[in-house]
mmCIF file of C-alpha atoms in Angstrom:
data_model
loop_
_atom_site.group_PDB
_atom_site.id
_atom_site.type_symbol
_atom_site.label_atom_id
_atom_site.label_comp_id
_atom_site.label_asym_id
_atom_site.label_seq_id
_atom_site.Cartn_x
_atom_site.Cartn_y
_atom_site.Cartn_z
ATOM 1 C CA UNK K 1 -6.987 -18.985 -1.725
ATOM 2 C CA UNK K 2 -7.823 -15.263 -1.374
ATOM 3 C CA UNK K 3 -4.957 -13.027 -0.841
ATOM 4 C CA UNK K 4 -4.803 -10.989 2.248
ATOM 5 C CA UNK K 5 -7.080 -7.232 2.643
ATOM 6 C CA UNK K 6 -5.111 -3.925 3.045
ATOM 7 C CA UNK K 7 -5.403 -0.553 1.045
ATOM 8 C CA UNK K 8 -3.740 0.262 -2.457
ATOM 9 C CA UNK K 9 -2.493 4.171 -2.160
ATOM 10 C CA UNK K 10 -1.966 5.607 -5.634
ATOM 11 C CA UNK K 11 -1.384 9.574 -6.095
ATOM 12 C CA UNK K 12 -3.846 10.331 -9.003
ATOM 13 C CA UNK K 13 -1.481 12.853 -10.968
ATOM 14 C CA UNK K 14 1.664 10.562 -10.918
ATOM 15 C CA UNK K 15 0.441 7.522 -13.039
ATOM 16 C CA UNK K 16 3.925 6.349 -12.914
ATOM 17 C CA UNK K 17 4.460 5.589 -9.193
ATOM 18 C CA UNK K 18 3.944 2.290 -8.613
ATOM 19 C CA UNK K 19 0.494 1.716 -6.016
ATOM 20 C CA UNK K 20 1.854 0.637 -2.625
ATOM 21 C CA UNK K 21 -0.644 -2.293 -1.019
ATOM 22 C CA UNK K 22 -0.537 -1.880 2.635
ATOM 23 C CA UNK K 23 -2.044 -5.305 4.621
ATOM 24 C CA UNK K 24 -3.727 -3.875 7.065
ATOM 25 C CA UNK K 25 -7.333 -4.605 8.448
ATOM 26 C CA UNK K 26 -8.230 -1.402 10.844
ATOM 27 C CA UNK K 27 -6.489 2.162 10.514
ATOM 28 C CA UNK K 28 -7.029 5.304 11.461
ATOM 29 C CA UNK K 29 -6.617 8.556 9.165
ATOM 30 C CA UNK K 30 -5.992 11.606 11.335
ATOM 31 C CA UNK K 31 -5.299 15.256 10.712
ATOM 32 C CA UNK K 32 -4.996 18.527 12.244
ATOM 33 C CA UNK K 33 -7.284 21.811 10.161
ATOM 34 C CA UNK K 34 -5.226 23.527 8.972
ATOM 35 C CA UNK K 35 -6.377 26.612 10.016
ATOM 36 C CA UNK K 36 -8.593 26.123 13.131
ATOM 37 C CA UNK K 37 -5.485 23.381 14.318
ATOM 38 C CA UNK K 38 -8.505 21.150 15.792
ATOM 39 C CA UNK K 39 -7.354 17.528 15.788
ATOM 40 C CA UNK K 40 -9.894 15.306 13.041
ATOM 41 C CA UNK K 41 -9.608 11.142 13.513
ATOM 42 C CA UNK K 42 -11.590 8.668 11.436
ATOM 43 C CA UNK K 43 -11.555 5.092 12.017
ATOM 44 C CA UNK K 44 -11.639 2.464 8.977
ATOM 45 C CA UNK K 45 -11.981 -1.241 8.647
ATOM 46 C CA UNK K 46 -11.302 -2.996 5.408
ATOM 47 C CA UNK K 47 -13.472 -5.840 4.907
ATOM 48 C CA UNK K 48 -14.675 -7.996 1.774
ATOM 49 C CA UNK K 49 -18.851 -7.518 0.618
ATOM 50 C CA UNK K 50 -20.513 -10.536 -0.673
ATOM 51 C CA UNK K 51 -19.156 -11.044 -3.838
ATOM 52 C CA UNK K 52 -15.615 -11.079 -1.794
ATOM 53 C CA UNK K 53 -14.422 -7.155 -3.557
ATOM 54 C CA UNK K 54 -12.726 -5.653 -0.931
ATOM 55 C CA UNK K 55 -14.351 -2.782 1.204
ATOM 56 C CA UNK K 56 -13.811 0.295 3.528
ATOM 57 C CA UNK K 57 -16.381 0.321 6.625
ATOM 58 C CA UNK K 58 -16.173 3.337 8.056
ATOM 59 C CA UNK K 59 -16.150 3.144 11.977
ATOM 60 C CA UNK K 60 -15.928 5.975 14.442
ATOM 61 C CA UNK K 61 -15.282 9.830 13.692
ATOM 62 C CA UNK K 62 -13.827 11.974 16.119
ATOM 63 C CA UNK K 63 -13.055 15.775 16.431
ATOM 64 C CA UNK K 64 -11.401 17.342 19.376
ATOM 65 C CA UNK K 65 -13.006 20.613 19.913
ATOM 66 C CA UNK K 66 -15.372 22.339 17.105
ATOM 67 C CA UNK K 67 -14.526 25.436 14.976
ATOM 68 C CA UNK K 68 -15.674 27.694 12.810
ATOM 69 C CA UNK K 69 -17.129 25.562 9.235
ATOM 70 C CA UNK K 70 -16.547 23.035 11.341
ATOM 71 C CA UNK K 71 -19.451 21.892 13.563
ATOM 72 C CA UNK K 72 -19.674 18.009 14.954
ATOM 73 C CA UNK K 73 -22.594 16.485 12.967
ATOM 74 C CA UNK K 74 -25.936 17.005 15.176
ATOM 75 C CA UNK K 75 -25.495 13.111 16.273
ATOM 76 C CA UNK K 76 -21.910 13.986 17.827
ATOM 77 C CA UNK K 77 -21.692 13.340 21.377
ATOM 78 C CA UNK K 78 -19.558 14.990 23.331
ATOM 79 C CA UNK K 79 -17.364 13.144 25.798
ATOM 80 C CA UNK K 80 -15.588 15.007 28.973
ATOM 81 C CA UNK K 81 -12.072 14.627 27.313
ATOM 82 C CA UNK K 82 -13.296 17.309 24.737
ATOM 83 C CA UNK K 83 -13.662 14.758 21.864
ATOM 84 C CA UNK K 84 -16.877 14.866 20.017
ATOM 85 C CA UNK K 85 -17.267 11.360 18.650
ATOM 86 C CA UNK K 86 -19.935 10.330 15.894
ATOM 87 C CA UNK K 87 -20.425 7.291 13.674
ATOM 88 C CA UNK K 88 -20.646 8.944 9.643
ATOM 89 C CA UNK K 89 -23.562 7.651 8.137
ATOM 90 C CA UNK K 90 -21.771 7.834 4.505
ATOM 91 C CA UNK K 91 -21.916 3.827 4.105
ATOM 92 C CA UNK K 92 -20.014 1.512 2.848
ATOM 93 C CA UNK K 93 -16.700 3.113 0.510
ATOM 94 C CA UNK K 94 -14.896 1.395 -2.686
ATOM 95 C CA UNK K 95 -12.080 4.995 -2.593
ATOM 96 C CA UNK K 96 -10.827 7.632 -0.123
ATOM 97 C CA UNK K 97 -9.472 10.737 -1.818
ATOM 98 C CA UNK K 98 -6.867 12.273 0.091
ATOM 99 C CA UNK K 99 -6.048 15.987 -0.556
ATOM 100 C CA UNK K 100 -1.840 16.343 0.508
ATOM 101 C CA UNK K 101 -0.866 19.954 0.034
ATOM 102 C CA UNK K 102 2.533 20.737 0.537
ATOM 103 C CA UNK K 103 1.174 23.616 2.660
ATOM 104 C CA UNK K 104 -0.190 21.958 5.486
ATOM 105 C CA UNK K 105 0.678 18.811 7.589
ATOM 106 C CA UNK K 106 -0.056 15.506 5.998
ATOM 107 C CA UNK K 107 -2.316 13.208 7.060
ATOM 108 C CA UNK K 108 -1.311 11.044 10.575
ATOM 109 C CA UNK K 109 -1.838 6.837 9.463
ATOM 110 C CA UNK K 110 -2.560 5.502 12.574
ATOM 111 C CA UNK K 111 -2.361 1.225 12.817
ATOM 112 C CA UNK K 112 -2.768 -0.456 16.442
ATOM 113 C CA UNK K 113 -2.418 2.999 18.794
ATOM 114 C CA UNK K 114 0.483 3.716 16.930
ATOM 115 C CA UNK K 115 0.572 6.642 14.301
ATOM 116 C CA UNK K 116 3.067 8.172 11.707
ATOM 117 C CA UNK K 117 3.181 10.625 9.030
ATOM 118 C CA UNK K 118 1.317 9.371 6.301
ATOM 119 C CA UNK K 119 4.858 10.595 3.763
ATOM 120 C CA UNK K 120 6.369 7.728 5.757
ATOM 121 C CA UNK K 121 4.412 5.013 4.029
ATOM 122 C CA UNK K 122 3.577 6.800 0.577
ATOM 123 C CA UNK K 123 5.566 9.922 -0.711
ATOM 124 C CA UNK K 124 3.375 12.992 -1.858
ATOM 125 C CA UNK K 125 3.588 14.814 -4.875
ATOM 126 C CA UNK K 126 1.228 17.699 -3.405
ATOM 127 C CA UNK K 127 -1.742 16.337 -4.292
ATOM 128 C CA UNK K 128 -4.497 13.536 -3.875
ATOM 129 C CA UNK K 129 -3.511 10.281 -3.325
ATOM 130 C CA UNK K 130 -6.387 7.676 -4.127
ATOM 131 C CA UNK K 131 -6.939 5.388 -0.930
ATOM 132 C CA UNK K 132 -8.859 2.302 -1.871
ATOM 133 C CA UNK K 133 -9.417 -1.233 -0.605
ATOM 134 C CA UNK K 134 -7.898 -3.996 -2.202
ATOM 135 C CA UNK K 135 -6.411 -7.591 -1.945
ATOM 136 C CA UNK K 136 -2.019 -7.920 -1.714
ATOM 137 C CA UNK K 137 -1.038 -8.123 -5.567
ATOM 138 C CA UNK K 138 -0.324 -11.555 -6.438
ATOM 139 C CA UNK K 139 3.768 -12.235 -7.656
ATOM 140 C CA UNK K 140 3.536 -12.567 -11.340
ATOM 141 C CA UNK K 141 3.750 -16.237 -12.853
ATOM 142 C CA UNK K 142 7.096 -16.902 -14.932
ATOM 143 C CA UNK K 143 7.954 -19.564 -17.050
ATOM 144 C CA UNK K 144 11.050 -20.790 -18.149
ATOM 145 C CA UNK K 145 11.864 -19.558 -21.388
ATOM 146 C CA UNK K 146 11.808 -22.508 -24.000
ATOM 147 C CA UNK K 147 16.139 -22.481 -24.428
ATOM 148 C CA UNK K 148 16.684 -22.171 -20.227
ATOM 149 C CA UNK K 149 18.375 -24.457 -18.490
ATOM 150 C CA UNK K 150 16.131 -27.470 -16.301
ATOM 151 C CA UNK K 151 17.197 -26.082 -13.199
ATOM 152 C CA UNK K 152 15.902 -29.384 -11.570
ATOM 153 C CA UNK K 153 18.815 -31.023 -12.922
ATOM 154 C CA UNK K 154 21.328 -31.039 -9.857
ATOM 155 C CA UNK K 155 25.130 -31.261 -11.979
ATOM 156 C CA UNK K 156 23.691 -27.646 -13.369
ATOM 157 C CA UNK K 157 23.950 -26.134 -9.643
ATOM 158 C CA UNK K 158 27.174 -27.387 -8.523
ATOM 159 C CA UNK K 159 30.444 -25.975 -9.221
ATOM 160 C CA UNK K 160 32.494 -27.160 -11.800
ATOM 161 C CA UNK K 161 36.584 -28.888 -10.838
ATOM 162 C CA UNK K 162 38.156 -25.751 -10.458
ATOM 163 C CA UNK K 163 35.522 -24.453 -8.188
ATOM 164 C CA UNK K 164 33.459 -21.803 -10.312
ATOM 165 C CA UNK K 165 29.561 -21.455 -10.719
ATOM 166 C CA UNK K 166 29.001 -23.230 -13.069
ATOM 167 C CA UNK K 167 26.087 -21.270 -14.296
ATOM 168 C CA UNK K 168 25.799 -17.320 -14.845
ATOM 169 C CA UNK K 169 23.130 -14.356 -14.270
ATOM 170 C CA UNK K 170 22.350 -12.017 -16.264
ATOM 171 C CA UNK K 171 20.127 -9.589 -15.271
ATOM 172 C CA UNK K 172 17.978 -8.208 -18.700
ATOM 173 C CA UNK K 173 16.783 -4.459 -18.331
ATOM 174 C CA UNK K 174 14.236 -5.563 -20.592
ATOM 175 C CA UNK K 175 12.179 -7.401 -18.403
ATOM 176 C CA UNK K 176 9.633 -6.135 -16.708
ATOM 177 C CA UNK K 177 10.841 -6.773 -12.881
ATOM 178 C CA UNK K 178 14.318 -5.660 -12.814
ATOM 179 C CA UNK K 179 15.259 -7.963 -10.221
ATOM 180 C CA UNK K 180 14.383 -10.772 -12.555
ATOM 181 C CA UNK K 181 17.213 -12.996 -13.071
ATOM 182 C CA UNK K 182 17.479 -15.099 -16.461
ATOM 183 C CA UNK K 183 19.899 -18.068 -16.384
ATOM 184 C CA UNK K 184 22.155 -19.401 -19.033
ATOM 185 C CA UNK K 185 24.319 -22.503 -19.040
ATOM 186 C CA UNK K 186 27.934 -22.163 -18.794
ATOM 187 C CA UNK K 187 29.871 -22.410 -22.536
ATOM 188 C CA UNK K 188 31.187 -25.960 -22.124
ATOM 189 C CA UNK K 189 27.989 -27.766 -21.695
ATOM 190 C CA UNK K 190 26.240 -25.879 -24.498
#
């Protein structure tokens, strides 16, 4: 089975941040220039191409009044609310580049109607975070180590006659997920 579609964000100068996935399958990215304060909106689907790769389909464009550098495309039509609203011919997309200066307002991710700022879903570090379609990671597989416990066994859950666990956790920094747990038996039965 194919895990679900969303977006990966990833902010391209801080390899260390772990990617957020996002499961989403329509957004909207929205912004106000900076300078000109005209209101931009661009509508996205993400979808999977033949070979199953996830996609972005870019759907509607809108821009709510026109300024200077920044004319509606000549296919624009504009509606009585002041919105000029045009469908970008740039095809399909594998990767948005976001530009998030600490100068301006950051972008407006808009799911269902509702919108927030973009911070509230992935922080910034000032400067492009890497949009791109993708599937929901899949949990890593872990096995048992070979001198574990057979946690199947059900006298290795309970508690012993005096009422304590009669197992322990110890959590290893070592491990790659630090919420891992590794088990070991309790002294007596070893």
């Amino acid at each position: 089975m194919l895990a679900a579609l969303g977006v990966c964000l990833t902010l391209a100068a801080a390899p260390g941040v772990p990617p957020r996935f996002v499961p989403v399958q329509a957004f909207t990215l929205a912004w106000t220039h900076s300078i000109e304060k005209i209101r931009w909106e661009e509508d996205y689907t993400v979808s999977a191409d033949a070979g199953g790769r996830p996609i972005l389909v870019p759907g509607q464009a809108r821009i709510l009044g026109s300024g200077a550098g920044m004319e509606p495309p000549p296919d624009a039509t504009l509606r009585p609310d002041g919105w000029y609203v045009y469908q970008p011919h740039t095809g399909l997309l594998h990767e948005l580049r976001l530009s998030r200066s600490p100068y301006t307002a950051d972008y407006d991710w808009c799911v269902g109607g509702r919108c927030e700022p973009m911070v509230g879903i992935m922080p910034t570090d000032g400067d492009v975070t890497l949009l791109r379609p993708c599937r929901a990671p899949q949990p890593p597989v872990r096995t048992a180590p070979p001198d574990s416990p057979d946690l199947t066994k059900r006298s290795f859950l309970g508690l012993d006659s005096r009422g304590l666990l009669s197992m322990r956790a110890i959590i290893h920094p070592w491990m790659h997920d630090p919420g891992s747990v590794r088990l070991f038996r309790h002294k007596r039965w070893a």
